[in-house]
Short mmCIF file of C-alpha atoms in Angstrom, two decimals:
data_model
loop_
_atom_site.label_atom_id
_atom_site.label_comp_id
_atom_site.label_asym_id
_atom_site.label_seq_id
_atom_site.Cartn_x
_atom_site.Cartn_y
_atom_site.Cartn_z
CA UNK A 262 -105.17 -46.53 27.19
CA UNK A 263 -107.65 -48.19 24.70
CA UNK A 264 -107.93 -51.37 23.75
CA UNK A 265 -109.93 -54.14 23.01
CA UNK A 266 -112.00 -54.65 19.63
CA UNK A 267 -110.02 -53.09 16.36
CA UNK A 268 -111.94 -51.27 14.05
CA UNK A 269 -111.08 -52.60 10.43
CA UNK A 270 -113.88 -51.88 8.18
CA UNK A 271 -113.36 -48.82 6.66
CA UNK A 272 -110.25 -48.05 9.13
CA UNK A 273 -107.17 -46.83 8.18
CA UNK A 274 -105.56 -50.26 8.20
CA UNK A 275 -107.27 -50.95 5.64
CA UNK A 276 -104.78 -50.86 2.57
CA UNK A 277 -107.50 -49.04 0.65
CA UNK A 278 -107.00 -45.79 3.07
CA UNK A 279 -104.60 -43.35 1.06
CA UNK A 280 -102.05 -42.06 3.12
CA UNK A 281 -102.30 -38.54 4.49
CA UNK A 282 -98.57 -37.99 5.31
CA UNK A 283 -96.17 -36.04 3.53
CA UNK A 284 -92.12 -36.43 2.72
CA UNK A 285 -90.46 -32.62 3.07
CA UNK A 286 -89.40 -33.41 -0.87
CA UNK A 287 -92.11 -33.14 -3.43
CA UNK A 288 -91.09 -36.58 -5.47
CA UNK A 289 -91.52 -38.88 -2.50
CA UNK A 290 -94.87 -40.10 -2.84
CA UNK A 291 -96.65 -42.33 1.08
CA UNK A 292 -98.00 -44.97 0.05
CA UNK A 293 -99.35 -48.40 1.03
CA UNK A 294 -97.49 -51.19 -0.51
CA UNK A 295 -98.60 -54.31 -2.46
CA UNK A 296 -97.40 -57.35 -3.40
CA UNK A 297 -95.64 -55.91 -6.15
CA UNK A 298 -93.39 -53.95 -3.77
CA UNK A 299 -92.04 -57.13 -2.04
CA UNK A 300 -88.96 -57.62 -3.59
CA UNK A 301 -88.25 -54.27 -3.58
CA UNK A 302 -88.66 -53.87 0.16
CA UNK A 303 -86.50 -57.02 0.63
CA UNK A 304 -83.83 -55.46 -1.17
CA UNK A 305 -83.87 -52.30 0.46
CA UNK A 306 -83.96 -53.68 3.66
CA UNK A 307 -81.39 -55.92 3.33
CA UNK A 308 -79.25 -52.85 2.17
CA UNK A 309 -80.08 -51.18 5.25
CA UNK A 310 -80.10 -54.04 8.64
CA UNK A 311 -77.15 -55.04 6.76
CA UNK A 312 -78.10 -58.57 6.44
CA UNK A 313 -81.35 -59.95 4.59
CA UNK A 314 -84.09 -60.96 5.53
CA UNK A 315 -86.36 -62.13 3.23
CA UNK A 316 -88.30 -65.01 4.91
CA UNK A 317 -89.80 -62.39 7.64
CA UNK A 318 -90.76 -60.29 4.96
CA UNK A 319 -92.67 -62.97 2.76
CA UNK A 320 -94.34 -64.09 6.30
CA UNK A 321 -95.57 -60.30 6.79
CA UNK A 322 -97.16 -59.78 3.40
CA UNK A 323 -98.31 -63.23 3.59
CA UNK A 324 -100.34 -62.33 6.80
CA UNK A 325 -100.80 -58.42 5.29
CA UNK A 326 -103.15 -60.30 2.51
CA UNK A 327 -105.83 -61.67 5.11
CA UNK A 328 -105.32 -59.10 7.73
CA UNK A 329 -107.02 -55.45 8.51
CA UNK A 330 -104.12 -55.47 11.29
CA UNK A 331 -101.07 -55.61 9.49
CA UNK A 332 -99.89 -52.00 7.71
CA UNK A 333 -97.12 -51.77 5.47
CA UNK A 334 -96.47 -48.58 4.21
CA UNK A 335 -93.30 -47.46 1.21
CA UNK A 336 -91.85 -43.97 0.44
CA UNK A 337 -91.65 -44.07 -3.74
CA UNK A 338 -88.63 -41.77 -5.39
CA UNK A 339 -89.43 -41.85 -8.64
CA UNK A 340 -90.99 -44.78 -8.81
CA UNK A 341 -88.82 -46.50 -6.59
CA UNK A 342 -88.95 -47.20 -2.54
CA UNK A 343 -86.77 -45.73 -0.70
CA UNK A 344 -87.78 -46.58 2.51
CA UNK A 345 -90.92 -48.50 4.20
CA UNK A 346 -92.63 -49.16 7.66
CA UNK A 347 -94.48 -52.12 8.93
CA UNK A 348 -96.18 -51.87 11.78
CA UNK A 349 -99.33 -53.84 13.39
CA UNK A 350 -102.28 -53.46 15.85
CA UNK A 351 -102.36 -57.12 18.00
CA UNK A 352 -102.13 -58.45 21.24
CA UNK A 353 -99.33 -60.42 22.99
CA UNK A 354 -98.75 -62.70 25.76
CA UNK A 355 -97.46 -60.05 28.51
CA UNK A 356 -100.69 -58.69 30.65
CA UNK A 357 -101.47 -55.28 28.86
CA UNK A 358 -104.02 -54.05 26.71
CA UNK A 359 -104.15 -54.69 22.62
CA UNK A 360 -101.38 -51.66 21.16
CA UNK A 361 -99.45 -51.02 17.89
CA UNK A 362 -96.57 -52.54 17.20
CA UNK A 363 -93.47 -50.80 14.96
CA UNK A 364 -91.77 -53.70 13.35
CA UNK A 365 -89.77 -52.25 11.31
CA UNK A 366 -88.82 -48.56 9.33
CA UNK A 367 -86.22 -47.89 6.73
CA UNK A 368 -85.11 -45.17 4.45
CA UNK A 369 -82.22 -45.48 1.90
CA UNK A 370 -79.24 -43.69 2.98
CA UNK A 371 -79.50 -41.64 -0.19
CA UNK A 372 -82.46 -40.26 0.58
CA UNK A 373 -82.14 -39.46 4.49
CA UNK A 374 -82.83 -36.27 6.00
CA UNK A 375 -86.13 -35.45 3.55
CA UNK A 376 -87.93 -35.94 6.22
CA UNK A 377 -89.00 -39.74 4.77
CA UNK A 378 -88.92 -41.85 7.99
CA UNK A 379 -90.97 -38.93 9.86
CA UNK A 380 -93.84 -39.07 6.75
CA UNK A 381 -93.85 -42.61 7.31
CA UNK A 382 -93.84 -42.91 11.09
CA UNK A 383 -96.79 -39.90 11.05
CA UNK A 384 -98.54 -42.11 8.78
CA UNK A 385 -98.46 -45.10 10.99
CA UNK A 386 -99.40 -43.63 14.02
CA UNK A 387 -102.35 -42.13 12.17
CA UNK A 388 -103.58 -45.14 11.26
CA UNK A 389 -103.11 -46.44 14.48
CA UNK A 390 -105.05 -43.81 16.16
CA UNK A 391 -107.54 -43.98 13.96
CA UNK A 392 -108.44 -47.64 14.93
CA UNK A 393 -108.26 -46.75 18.49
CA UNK A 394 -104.87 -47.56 19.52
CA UNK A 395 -103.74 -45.99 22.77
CA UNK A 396 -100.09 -47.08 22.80
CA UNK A 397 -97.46 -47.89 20.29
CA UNK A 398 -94.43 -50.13 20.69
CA UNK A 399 -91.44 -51.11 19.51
CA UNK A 400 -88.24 -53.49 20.24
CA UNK A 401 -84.71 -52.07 19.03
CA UNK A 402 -81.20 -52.68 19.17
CA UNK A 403 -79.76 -51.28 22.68
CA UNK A 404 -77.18 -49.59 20.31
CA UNK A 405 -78.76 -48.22 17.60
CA UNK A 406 -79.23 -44.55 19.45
CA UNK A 407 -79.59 -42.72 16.09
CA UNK A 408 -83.11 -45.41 15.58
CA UNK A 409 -83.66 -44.74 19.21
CA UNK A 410 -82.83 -41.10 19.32
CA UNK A 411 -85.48 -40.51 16.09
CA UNK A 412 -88.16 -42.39 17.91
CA UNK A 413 -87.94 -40.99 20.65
CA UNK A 414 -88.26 -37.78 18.87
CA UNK A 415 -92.10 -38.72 18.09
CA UNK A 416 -92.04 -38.80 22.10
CA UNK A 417 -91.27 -42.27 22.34
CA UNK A 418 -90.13 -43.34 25.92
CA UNK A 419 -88.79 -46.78 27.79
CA UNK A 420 -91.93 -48.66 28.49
CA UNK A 421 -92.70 -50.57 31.55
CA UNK A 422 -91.81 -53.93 29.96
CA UNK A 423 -88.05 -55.05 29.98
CA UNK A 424 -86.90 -57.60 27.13
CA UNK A 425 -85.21 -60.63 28.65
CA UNK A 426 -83.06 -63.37 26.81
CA UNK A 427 -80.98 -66.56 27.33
CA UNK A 428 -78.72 -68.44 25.73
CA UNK A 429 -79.64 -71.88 25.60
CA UNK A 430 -77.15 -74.34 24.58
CA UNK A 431 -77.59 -77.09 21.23
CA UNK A 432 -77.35 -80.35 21.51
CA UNK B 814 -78.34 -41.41 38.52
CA UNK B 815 -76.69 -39.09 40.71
CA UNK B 816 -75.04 -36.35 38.54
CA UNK B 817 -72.83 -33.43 39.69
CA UNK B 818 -74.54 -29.86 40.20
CA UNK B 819 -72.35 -28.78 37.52
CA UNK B 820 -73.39 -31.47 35.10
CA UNK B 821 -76.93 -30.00 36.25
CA UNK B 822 -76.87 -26.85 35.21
CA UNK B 823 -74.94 -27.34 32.00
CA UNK B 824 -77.94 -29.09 31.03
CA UNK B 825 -80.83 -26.92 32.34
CA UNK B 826 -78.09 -23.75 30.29
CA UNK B 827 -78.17 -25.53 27.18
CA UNK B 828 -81.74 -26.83 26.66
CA UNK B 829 -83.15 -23.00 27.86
CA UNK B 830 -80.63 -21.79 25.68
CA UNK B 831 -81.49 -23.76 22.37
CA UNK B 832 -85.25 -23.85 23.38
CA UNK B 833 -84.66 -19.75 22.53
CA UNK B 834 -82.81 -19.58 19.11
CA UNK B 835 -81.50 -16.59 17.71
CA UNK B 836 -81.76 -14.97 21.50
CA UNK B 837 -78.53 -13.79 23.61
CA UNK B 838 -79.72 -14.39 26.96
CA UNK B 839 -77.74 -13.34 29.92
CA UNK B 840 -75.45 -15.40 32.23
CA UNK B 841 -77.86 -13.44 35.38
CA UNK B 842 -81.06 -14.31 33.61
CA UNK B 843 -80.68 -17.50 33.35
CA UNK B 844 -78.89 -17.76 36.86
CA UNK B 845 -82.48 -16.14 38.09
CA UNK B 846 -84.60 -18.68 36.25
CA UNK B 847 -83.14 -21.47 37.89
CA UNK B 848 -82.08 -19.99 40.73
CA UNK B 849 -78.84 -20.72 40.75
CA UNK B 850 -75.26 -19.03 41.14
CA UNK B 851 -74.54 -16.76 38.34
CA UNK B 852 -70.58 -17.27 39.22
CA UNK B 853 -71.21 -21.04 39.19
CA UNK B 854 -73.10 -20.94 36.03
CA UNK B 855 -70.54 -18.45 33.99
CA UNK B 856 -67.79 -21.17 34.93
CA UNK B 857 -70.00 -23.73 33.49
CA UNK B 858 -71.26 -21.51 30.47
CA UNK B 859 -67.56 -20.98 29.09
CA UNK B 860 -66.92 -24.66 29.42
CA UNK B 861 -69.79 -25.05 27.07
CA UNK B 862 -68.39 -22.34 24.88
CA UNK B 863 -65.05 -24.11 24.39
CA UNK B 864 -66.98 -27.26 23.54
CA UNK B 865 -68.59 -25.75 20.54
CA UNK B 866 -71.77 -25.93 22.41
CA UNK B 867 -72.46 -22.38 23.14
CA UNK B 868 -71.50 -18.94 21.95
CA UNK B 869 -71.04 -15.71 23.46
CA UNK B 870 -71.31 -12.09 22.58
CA UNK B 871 -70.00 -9.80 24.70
CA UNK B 872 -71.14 -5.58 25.10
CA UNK B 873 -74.93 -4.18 25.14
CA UNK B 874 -77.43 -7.09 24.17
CA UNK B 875 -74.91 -9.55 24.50
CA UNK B 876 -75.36 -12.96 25.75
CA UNK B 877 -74.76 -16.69 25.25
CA UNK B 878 -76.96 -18.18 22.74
CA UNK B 879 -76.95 -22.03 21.59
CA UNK B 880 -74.45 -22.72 18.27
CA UNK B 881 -74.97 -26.82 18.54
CA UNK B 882 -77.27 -29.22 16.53
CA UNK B 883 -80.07 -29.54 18.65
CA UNK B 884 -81.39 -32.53 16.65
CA UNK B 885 -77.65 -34.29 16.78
CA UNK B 886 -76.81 -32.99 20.68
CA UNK B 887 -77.69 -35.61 23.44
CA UNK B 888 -77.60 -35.74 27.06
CA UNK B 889 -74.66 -37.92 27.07
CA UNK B 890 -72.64 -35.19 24.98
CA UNK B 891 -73.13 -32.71 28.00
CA UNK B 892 -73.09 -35.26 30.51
CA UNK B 893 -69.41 -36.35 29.08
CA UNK B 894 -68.16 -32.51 29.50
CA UNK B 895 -68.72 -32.45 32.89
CA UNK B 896 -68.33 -35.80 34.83
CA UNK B 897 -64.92 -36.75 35.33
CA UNK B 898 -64.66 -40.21 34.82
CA UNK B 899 -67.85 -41.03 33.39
CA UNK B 900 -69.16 -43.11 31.66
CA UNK B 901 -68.39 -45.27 34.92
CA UNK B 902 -67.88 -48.05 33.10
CA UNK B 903 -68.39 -49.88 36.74
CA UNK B 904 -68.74 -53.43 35.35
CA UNK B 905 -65.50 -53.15 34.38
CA UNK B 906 -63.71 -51.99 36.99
CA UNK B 907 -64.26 -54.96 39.20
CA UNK B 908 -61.32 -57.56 39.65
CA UNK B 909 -61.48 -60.24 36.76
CA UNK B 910 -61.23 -63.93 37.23
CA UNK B 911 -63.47 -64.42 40.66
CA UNK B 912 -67.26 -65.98 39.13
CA UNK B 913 -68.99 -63.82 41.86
CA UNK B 914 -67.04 -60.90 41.10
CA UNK B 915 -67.34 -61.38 37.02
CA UNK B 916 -71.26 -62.09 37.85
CA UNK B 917 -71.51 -58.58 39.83
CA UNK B 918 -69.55 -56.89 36.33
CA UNK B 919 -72.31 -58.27 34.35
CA UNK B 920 -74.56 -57.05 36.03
CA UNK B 921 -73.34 -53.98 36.35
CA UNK B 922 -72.42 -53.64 33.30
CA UNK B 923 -76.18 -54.30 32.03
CA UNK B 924 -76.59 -51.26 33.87
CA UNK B 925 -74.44 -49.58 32.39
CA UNK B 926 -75.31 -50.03 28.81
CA UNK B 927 -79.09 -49.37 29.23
CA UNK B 928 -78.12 -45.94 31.12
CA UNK B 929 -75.11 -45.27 28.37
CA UNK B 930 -78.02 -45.49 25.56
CA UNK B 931 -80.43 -43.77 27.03
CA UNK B 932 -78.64 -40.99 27.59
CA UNK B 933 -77.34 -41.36 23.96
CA UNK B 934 -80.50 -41.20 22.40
CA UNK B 935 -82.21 -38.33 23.97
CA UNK B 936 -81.36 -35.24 22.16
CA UNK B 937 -81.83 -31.41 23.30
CA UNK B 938 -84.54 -31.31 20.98
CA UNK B 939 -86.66 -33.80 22.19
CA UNK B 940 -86.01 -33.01 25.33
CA UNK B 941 -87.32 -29.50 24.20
CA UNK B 942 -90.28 -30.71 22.84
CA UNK B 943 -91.40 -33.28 25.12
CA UNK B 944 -91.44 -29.91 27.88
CA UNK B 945 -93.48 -28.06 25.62
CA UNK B 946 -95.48 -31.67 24.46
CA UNK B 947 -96.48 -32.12 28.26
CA UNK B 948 -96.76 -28.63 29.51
CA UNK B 949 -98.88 -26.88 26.85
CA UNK B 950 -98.42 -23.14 26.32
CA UNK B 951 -96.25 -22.98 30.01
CA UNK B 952 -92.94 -21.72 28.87
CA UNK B 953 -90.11 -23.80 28.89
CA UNK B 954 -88.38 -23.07 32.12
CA UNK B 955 -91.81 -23.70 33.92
CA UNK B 956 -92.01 -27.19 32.93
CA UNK B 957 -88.48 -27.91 33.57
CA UNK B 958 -88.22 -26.36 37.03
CA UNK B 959 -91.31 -28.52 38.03
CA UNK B 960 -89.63 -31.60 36.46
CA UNK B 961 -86.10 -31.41 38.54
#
Protein backbone atom coordinates (compact mmCIF):
# COMPACT_ATOMS: atom_id res chain seq x y z
CA UNK A 1 0.00 0.00 0.00
CA UNK A 2 1.05 3.65 -0.80
CA UNK A 3 0.86 6.40 1.06
CA UNK A 4 2.30 9.36 2.23
CA UNK A 5 2.57 12.77 0.15
CA UNK A 6 -0.70 13.34 -2.31
CA UNK A 7 -0.06 14.49 -5.56
CA UNK A 8 -2.50 17.52 -6.28
CA UNK A 9 -1.06 19.63 -8.91
CA UNK A 10 -2.22 18.58 -11.99
CA UNK A 11 -3.83 15.26 -10.32
CA UNK A 12 -7.01 14.05 -10.90
CA UNK A 13 -8.42 15.61 -7.75
CA UNK A 14 -8.09 18.43 -9.13
CA UNK A 15 -11.71 19.60 -10.18
CA UNK A 16 -10.19 20.77 -13.46
CA UNK A 17 -9.53 16.88 -14.50
CA UNK A 18 -12.58 15.88 -16.82
CA UNK A 19 -13.89 12.73 -15.94
CA UNK A 20 -13.04 9.67 -18.00
CA UNK A 21 -15.98 7.41 -16.88
CA UNK A 22 -18.93 6.56 -18.70
CA UNK A 23 -22.90 5.91 -17.67
CA UNK A 24 -24.20 2.68 -19.96
CA UNK A 25 -26.97 5.53 -21.22
CA UNK A 26 -25.75 8.10 -23.65
CA UNK A 27 -27.59 11.30 -21.80
CA UNK A 28 -25.84 10.84 -18.49
CA UNK A 29 -23.02 13.04 -18.69
CA UNK A 30 -19.62 12.36 -15.30
CA UNK A 31 -18.90 15.22 -14.20
CA UNK A 32 -17.24 17.17 -11.37
CA UNK A 33 -19.61 19.32 -9.51
CA UNK A 34 -19.51 23.02 -8.49
CA UNK A 35 -21.01 25.14 -6.30
CA UNK A 36 -23.84 25.51 -8.43
CA UNK A 37 -24.75 21.83 -7.98
CA UNK A 38 -25.13 22.14 -4.15
CA UNK A 39 -28.58 22.41 -3.74
CA UNK A 40 -29.21 20.05 -6.14
CA UNK A 41 -27.13 17.36 -4.49
CA UNK A 42 -28.82 18.23 -1.15
CA UNK A 43 -32.02 17.54 -2.59
CA UNK A 44 -31.24 14.45 -4.16
CA UNK A 45 -29.67 13.13 -1.33
CA UNK A 46 -32.10 13.84 0.98
CA UNK A 47 -34.54 11.96 -1.44
CA UNK A 48 -32.38 9.07 -1.27
CA UNK A 49 -30.80 8.53 2.83
CA UNK A 50 -34.28 9.40 3.43
CA UNK A 51 -33.58 12.16 5.73
CA UNK A 52 -31.55 15.48 4.83
CA UNK A 53 -28.68 16.45 5.34
CA UNK A 54 -27.73 19.59 4.32
CA UNK A 55 -25.23 20.92 6.93
CA UNK A 56 -22.64 17.93 5.97
CA UNK A 57 -23.03 18.82 2.56
CA UNK A 58 -22.35 22.70 2.89
CA UNK A 59 -19.23 21.56 5.24
CA UNK A 60 -17.93 19.29 2.20
CA UNK A 61 -18.08 21.88 -0.55
CA UNK A 62 -16.97 24.32 1.91
CA UNK A 63 -13.69 22.27 2.40
CA UNK A 64 -13.98 21.02 -1.63
CA UNK A 65 -13.18 24.97 -2.37
CA UNK A 66 -9.60 25.00 -0.64
CA UNK A 67 -8.84 21.39 -1.04
CA UNK A 68 -6.98 19.17 -3.95
CA UNK A 69 -8.27 16.22 -1.55
CA UNK A 70 -11.81 16.46 -1.56
CA UNK A 71 -13.68 15.00 -5.02
CA UNK A 72 -17.17 15.41 -5.64
CA UNK A 73 -18.34 14.05 -8.63
CA UNK A 74 -22.53 14.29 -10.25
CA UNK A 75 -24.18 12.12 -12.98
CA UNK A 76 -26.28 15.00 -15.16
CA UNK A 77 -29.73 13.61 -17.00
CA UNK A 78 -30.52 16.20 -18.97
CA UNK A 79 -29.21 18.71 -17.23
CA UNK A 80 -30.11 17.47 -14.03
CA UNK A 81 -28.12 15.15 -11.28
CA UNK A 82 -29.21 12.17 -10.76
CA UNK A 83 -26.82 10.85 -8.61
CA UNK A 84 -23.26 12.02 -7.09
CA UNK A 85 -20.14 10.66 -5.15
CA UNK A 86 -17.91 12.29 -2.67
CA UNK A 87 -15.09 10.77 -1.79
CA UNK A 88 -11.54 12.03 -0.26
CA UNK A 89 -7.79 11.14 -0.05
CA UNK A 90 -6.72 11.97 3.97
CA UNK A 91 -5.44 10.49 6.87
CA UNK A 92 -7.10 9.50 10.19
CA UNK A 93 -6.34 8.81 13.68
CA UNK A 94 -6.21 4.78 13.51
CA UNK A 95 -2.36 3.61 12.70
CA UNK A 96 -2.50 2.99 8.82
CA UNK A 97 -1.24 4.62 5.93
CA UNK A 98 -3.01 7.90 4.12
CA UNK A 99 -6.14 6.02 1.75
CA UNK A 100 -9.36 7.18 0.00
CA UNK A 101 -12.24 7.59 1.63
CA UNK A 102 -16.03 6.92 -0.07
CA UNK A 103 -18.28 9.25 1.80
CA UNK A 104 -20.99 9.03 0.11
CA UNK A 105 -22.75 7.75 -3.59
CA UNK A 106 -26.26 8.19 -4.80
CA UNK A 107 -28.30 7.67 -7.86
CA UNK A 108 -32.04 8.59 -8.20
CA UNK A 109 -34.19 5.65 -8.13
CA UNK A 110 -35.42 6.65 -11.56
CA UNK A 111 -32.45 6.32 -13.07
CA UNK A 112 -30.93 2.99 -11.43
CA UNK A 113 -29.62 0.20 -13.28
CA UNK A 114 -27.82 2.57 -16.23
CA UNK A 115 -25.00 1.67 -14.89
CA UNK A 116 -24.71 5.44 -13.04
CA UNK A 117 -23.29 4.50 -9.59
CA UNK A 118 -20.61 2.12 -11.42
CA UNK A 119 -19.50 5.39 -13.88
CA UNK A 120 -19.23 7.22 -10.81
CA UNK A 121 -17.49 4.79 -8.47
CA UNK A 122 -14.90 4.00 -11.70
CA UNK A 123 -14.39 7.58 -11.74
CA UNK A 124 -13.44 7.90 -8.15
CA UNK A 125 -11.21 5.22 -7.89
CA UNK A 126 -9.45 6.62 -10.94
CA UNK A 127 -8.78 9.57 -9.47
CA UNK A 128 -7.70 8.00 -6.53
CA UNK A 129 -5.21 5.88 -8.21
CA UNK A 130 -4.02 8.40 -10.02
CA UNK A 131 -2.77 10.34 -6.89
CA UNK A 132 -1.28 7.26 -5.56
CA UNK A 133 -3.81 5.84 -3.36
CA UNK A 134 -3.31 2.20 -2.46
CA UNK A 135 -6.53 1.55 -0.53
CA UNK A 136 -10.03 2.85 -0.53
CA UNK A 137 -12.52 2.89 2.32
CA UNK A 138 -15.72 3.24 3.29
CA UNK A 139 -18.22 3.08 6.49
CA UNK A 140 -21.91 1.76 5.73
CA UNK A 141 -24.96 0.79 7.30
CA UNK A 142 -24.61 -3.04 8.58
CA UNK A 143 -28.00 -3.38 6.69
CA UNK A 144 -27.86 -1.80 3.66
CA UNK A 145 -26.58 -5.21 1.69
CA UNK A 146 -27.82 -3.90 -1.71
CA UNK A 147 -24.93 -0.60 -0.91
CA UNK A 148 -22.77 -3.33 0.41
CA UNK A 149 -23.46 -5.99 -2.12
CA UNK A 150 -22.60 -3.17 -5.14
CA UNK A 151 -19.38 -2.29 -3.44
CA UNK A 152 -18.31 -5.14 -2.94
CA UNK A 153 -18.86 -5.81 -6.52
CA UNK A 154 -15.81 -3.30 -7.34
CA UNK A 155 -14.01 -6.04 -5.04
CA UNK A 156 -14.57 -4.31 -1.97
CA UNK A 157 -13.93 -6.52 1.18
CA UNK A 158 -14.25 -6.14 5.28
CA UNK A 159 -11.15 -4.33 6.22
CA UNK A 160 -9.04 -4.96 9.19
CA UNK A 161 -10.56 -2.08 11.19
CA UNK A 162 -13.88 -2.75 13.16
CA UNK A 163 -16.22 0.41 13.89
CA UNK A 164 -17.02 0.65 17.59
CA UNK A 165 -19.77 2.87 19.34
CA UNK A 166 -21.37 3.75 22.71
CA UNK A 167 -24.10 5.23 23.95
CA UNK A 168 -23.35 7.80 26.29
CA UNK A 169 -26.02 9.16 28.36
CA UNK A 170 -27.18 13.35 28.52
CA UNK A 171 -27.25 15.11 31.29
CA UNK B 1 -18.58 -20.69 10.09
CA UNK B 2 -19.03 -24.25 9.97
CA UNK B 3 -21.50 -25.06 7.12
CA UNK B 4 -22.92 -28.47 6.12
CA UNK B 5 -21.18 -30.45 3.12
CA UNK B 6 -24.36 -30.06 1.42
CA UNK B 7 -24.56 -26.32 1.88
CA UNK B 8 -20.89 -26.77 0.34
CA UNK B 9 -21.43 -28.05 -2.67
CA UNK B 10 -24.62 -26.21 -3.51
CA UNK B 11 -22.40 -23.37 -3.56
CA UNK B 12 -19.24 -24.60 -5.36
CA UNK B 13 -22.62 -26.15 -8.17
CA UNK B 14 -23.98 -22.85 -8.54
CA UNK B 15 -21.06 -20.40 -8.85
CA UNK B 16 -19.26 -23.12 -11.57
CA UNK B 17 -22.50 -23.27 -12.99
CA UNK B 18 -23.26 -19.44 -13.55
CA UNK B 19 -19.46 -18.73 -14.02
CA UNK B 20 -20.38 -20.92 -17.51
CA UNK B 21 -23.61 -19.34 -19.00
CA UNK B 22 -25.42 -20.70 -21.73
CA UNK B 23 -23.44 -24.25 -20.96
CA UNK B 24 -25.33 -27.60 -19.78
CA UNK B 25 -22.73 -29.12 -17.80
CA UNK B 26 -23.11 -32.54 -16.39
CA UNK B 27 -24.07 -33.66 -12.84
CA UNK B 28 -20.49 -36.21 -13.32
CA UNK B 29 -18.46 -33.29 -14.55
CA UNK B 30 -18.92 -31.25 -12.10
CA UNK B 31 -18.89 -34.16 -9.43
CA UNK B 32 -15.14 -34.73 -11.05
CA UNK B 33 -14.10 -31.11 -10.71
CA UNK B 34 -14.63 -31.02 -7.20
CA UNK B 35 -14.26 -34.29 -6.47
CA UNK B 36 -17.12 -35.01 -4.95
CA UNK B 37 -20.13 -37.63 -5.00
CA UNK B 38 -22.06 -37.37 -8.13
CA UNK B 39 -25.16 -39.08 -6.09
CA UNK B 40 -24.62 -36.47 -3.35
CA UNK B 41 -24.40 -33.67 -5.73
CA UNK B 42 -27.61 -34.74 -8.06
CA UNK B 43 -29.62 -34.67 -4.62
CA UNK B 44 -28.31 -31.28 -4.07
CA UNK B 45 -28.60 -30.13 -7.84
CA UNK B 46 -32.52 -30.83 -7.94
CA UNK B 47 -32.92 -28.99 -4.71
CA UNK B 48 -31.47 -26.09 -6.54
CA UNK B 49 -33.72 -26.77 -9.46
CA UNK B 50 -36.91 -26.53 -7.39
CA UNK B 51 -35.59 -23.27 -5.96
CA UNK B 52 -35.55 -21.56 -9.27
CA UNK B 53 -31.86 -21.60 -9.02
CA UNK B 54 -30.91 -24.08 -11.58
CA UNK B 55 -32.32 -25.76 -14.64
CA UNK B 56 -32.04 -28.99 -16.18
CA UNK B 57 -32.21 -30.55 -19.58
CA UNK B 58 -32.40 -33.93 -19.80
CA UNK B 59 -31.21 -36.44 -23.20
CA UNK B 60 -27.83 -35.98 -25.38
CA UNK B 61 -26.06 -32.59 -24.37
CA UNK B 62 -28.13 -32.18 -21.54
CA UNK B 63 -27.16 -30.75 -18.31
CA UNK B 64 -27.91 -28.28 -15.51
CA UNK B 65 -27.12 -24.82 -16.38
CA UNK B 66 -27.66 -21.61 -14.02
CA UNK B 67 -31.40 -19.79 -14.59
CA UNK B 68 -30.81 -17.22 -11.40
CA UNK B 69 -29.70 -13.50 -11.31
CA UNK B 70 -26.24 -13.76 -10.70
CA UNK B 71 -25.98 -10.02 -9.86
CA UNK B 72 -29.24 -10.36 -7.33
CA UNK B 73 -28.18 -14.17 -5.94
CA UNK B 74 -26.12 -14.12 -2.62
CA UNK B 75 -24.54 -16.58 -0.48
CA UNK B 76 -27.13 -16.28 2.07
CA UNK B 77 -29.89 -17.27 -0.62
CA UNK B 78 -28.07 -20.74 -1.02
CA UNK B 79 -26.94 -20.88 2.37
CA UNK B 80 -30.86 -20.54 3.50
CA UNK B 81 -31.78 -23.68 1.10
CA UNK B 82 -29.71 -25.86 2.77
CA UNK B 83 -29.16 -25.25 6.57
CA UNK B 84 -31.96 -26.22 8.57
CA UNK B 85 -32.42 -23.80 11.07
CA UNK B 86 -30.24 -21.14 9.98
CA UNK B 87 -29.88 -18.17 10.27
CA UNK B 88 -29.06 -19.35 13.99
CA UNK B 89 -30.34 -16.54 15.29
CA UNK B 90 -28.21 -17.73 18.59
CA UNK B 91 -28.54 -14.42 20.49
CA UNK B 92 -31.86 -15.08 20.67
CA UNK B 93 -32.24 -18.26 21.73
CA UNK B 94 -30.73 -17.73 25.11
CA UNK B 95 -33.13 -17.46 28.24
CA UNK B 96 -34.31 -13.73 28.68
CA UNK B 97 -34.31 -11.83 31.89
CA UNK B 98 -30.74 -13.09 33.53
CA UNK B 99 -28.09 -9.69 32.79
CA UNK B 100 -25.29 -12.32 32.12
CA UNK B 101 -27.38 -14.32 30.00
CA UNK B 102 -29.00 -11.09 28.01
CA UNK B 103 -25.14 -9.82 27.90
CA UNK B 104 -24.00 -13.30 26.18
CA UNK B 105 -27.36 -12.63 23.49
CA UNK B 106 -25.83 -9.41 22.66
CA UNK B 107 -23.06 -10.53 22.00
CA UNK B 108 -24.00 -13.11 20.13
CA UNK B 109 -26.22 -11.54 18.44
CA UNK B 110 -23.47 -8.90 17.16
CA UNK B 111 -22.26 -11.93 15.69
CA UNK B 112 -24.85 -12.73 14.18
CA UNK B 113 -25.74 -9.66 12.29
CA UNK B 114 -22.19 -9.01 10.92
CA UNK B 115 -22.18 -12.80 9.58
CA UNK B 116 -26.12 -12.41 8.40
CA UNK B 117 -24.84 -9.28 6.17
CA UNK B 118 -22.02 -10.51 4.95
CA UNK B 119 -23.36 -13.29 3.60
CA UNK B 120 -26.18 -11.00 2.26
CA UNK B 121 -24.10 -8.89 0.35
CA UNK B 122 -21.86 -11.16 -1.51
CA UNK B 123 -23.46 -12.15 -4.68
CA UNK B 124 -22.52 -15.17 -7.17
CA UNK B 125 -21.19 -12.65 -9.33
CA UNK B 126 -18.75 -11.17 -7.32
CA UNK B 127 -17.87 -14.07 -6.01
CA UNK B 128 -17.24 -15.02 -9.76
CA UNK B 129 -15.24 -12.26 -10.42
CA UNK B 130 -13.19 -11.82 -7.48
CA UNK B 131 -11.89 -15.82 -8.59
CA UNK B 132 -11.12 -14.69 -11.87
CA UNK B 133 -9.88 -10.91 -10.29
CA UNK B 134 -7.24 -12.89 -8.12
CA UNK B 135 -6.42 -15.84 -10.22
CA UNK B 136 -5.77 -14.33 -13.68
CA UNK B 137 -6.42 -16.48 -16.76
CA UNK B 138 -6.65 -19.91 -14.20
CA UNK B 139 -10.10 -21.10 -14.85
CA UNK B 140 -12.61 -20.83 -12.40
CA UNK B 141 -12.64 -24.15 -10.68
CA UNK B 142 -8.77 -23.76 -10.18
CA UNK B 143 -9.05 -20.82 -8.07
CA UNK B 144 -11.89 -22.07 -6.13
CA UNK B 145 -10.52 -25.53 -5.34
CA UNK B 146 -7.32 -23.76 -4.00
CA UNK B 147 -9.52 -21.35 -1.98
CA UNK B 148 -11.69 -24.18 0.05
Amino acid sequence: MRGGTIRSANGPMDATAQPESRAESPNVTVTVADATDLAEIIDLDARIAGYARADFWRDMFRQKATSATLCVVVAKSSGKIVGYVLGEIRSWPVRAPTCGWLYAIGVQKEHRQQKIATALMTELISRFKKNGVGAIRTMIDIDDHLLMSFLRSFGMTAGPFVELEMRVSQP
Amino acid sequence: MKLQQATRYAIWAVIELASRPNEQIRAQELAQTYQISQNHLVRILHALTKANIVSSARGPGGGFSFRGNAKRLTLYDIICLFETGWPNEEGQNLQAGNALANELGRVLHEVDRITSATLRSVTVHTIINNARRSSGSHPLSDALSKAS
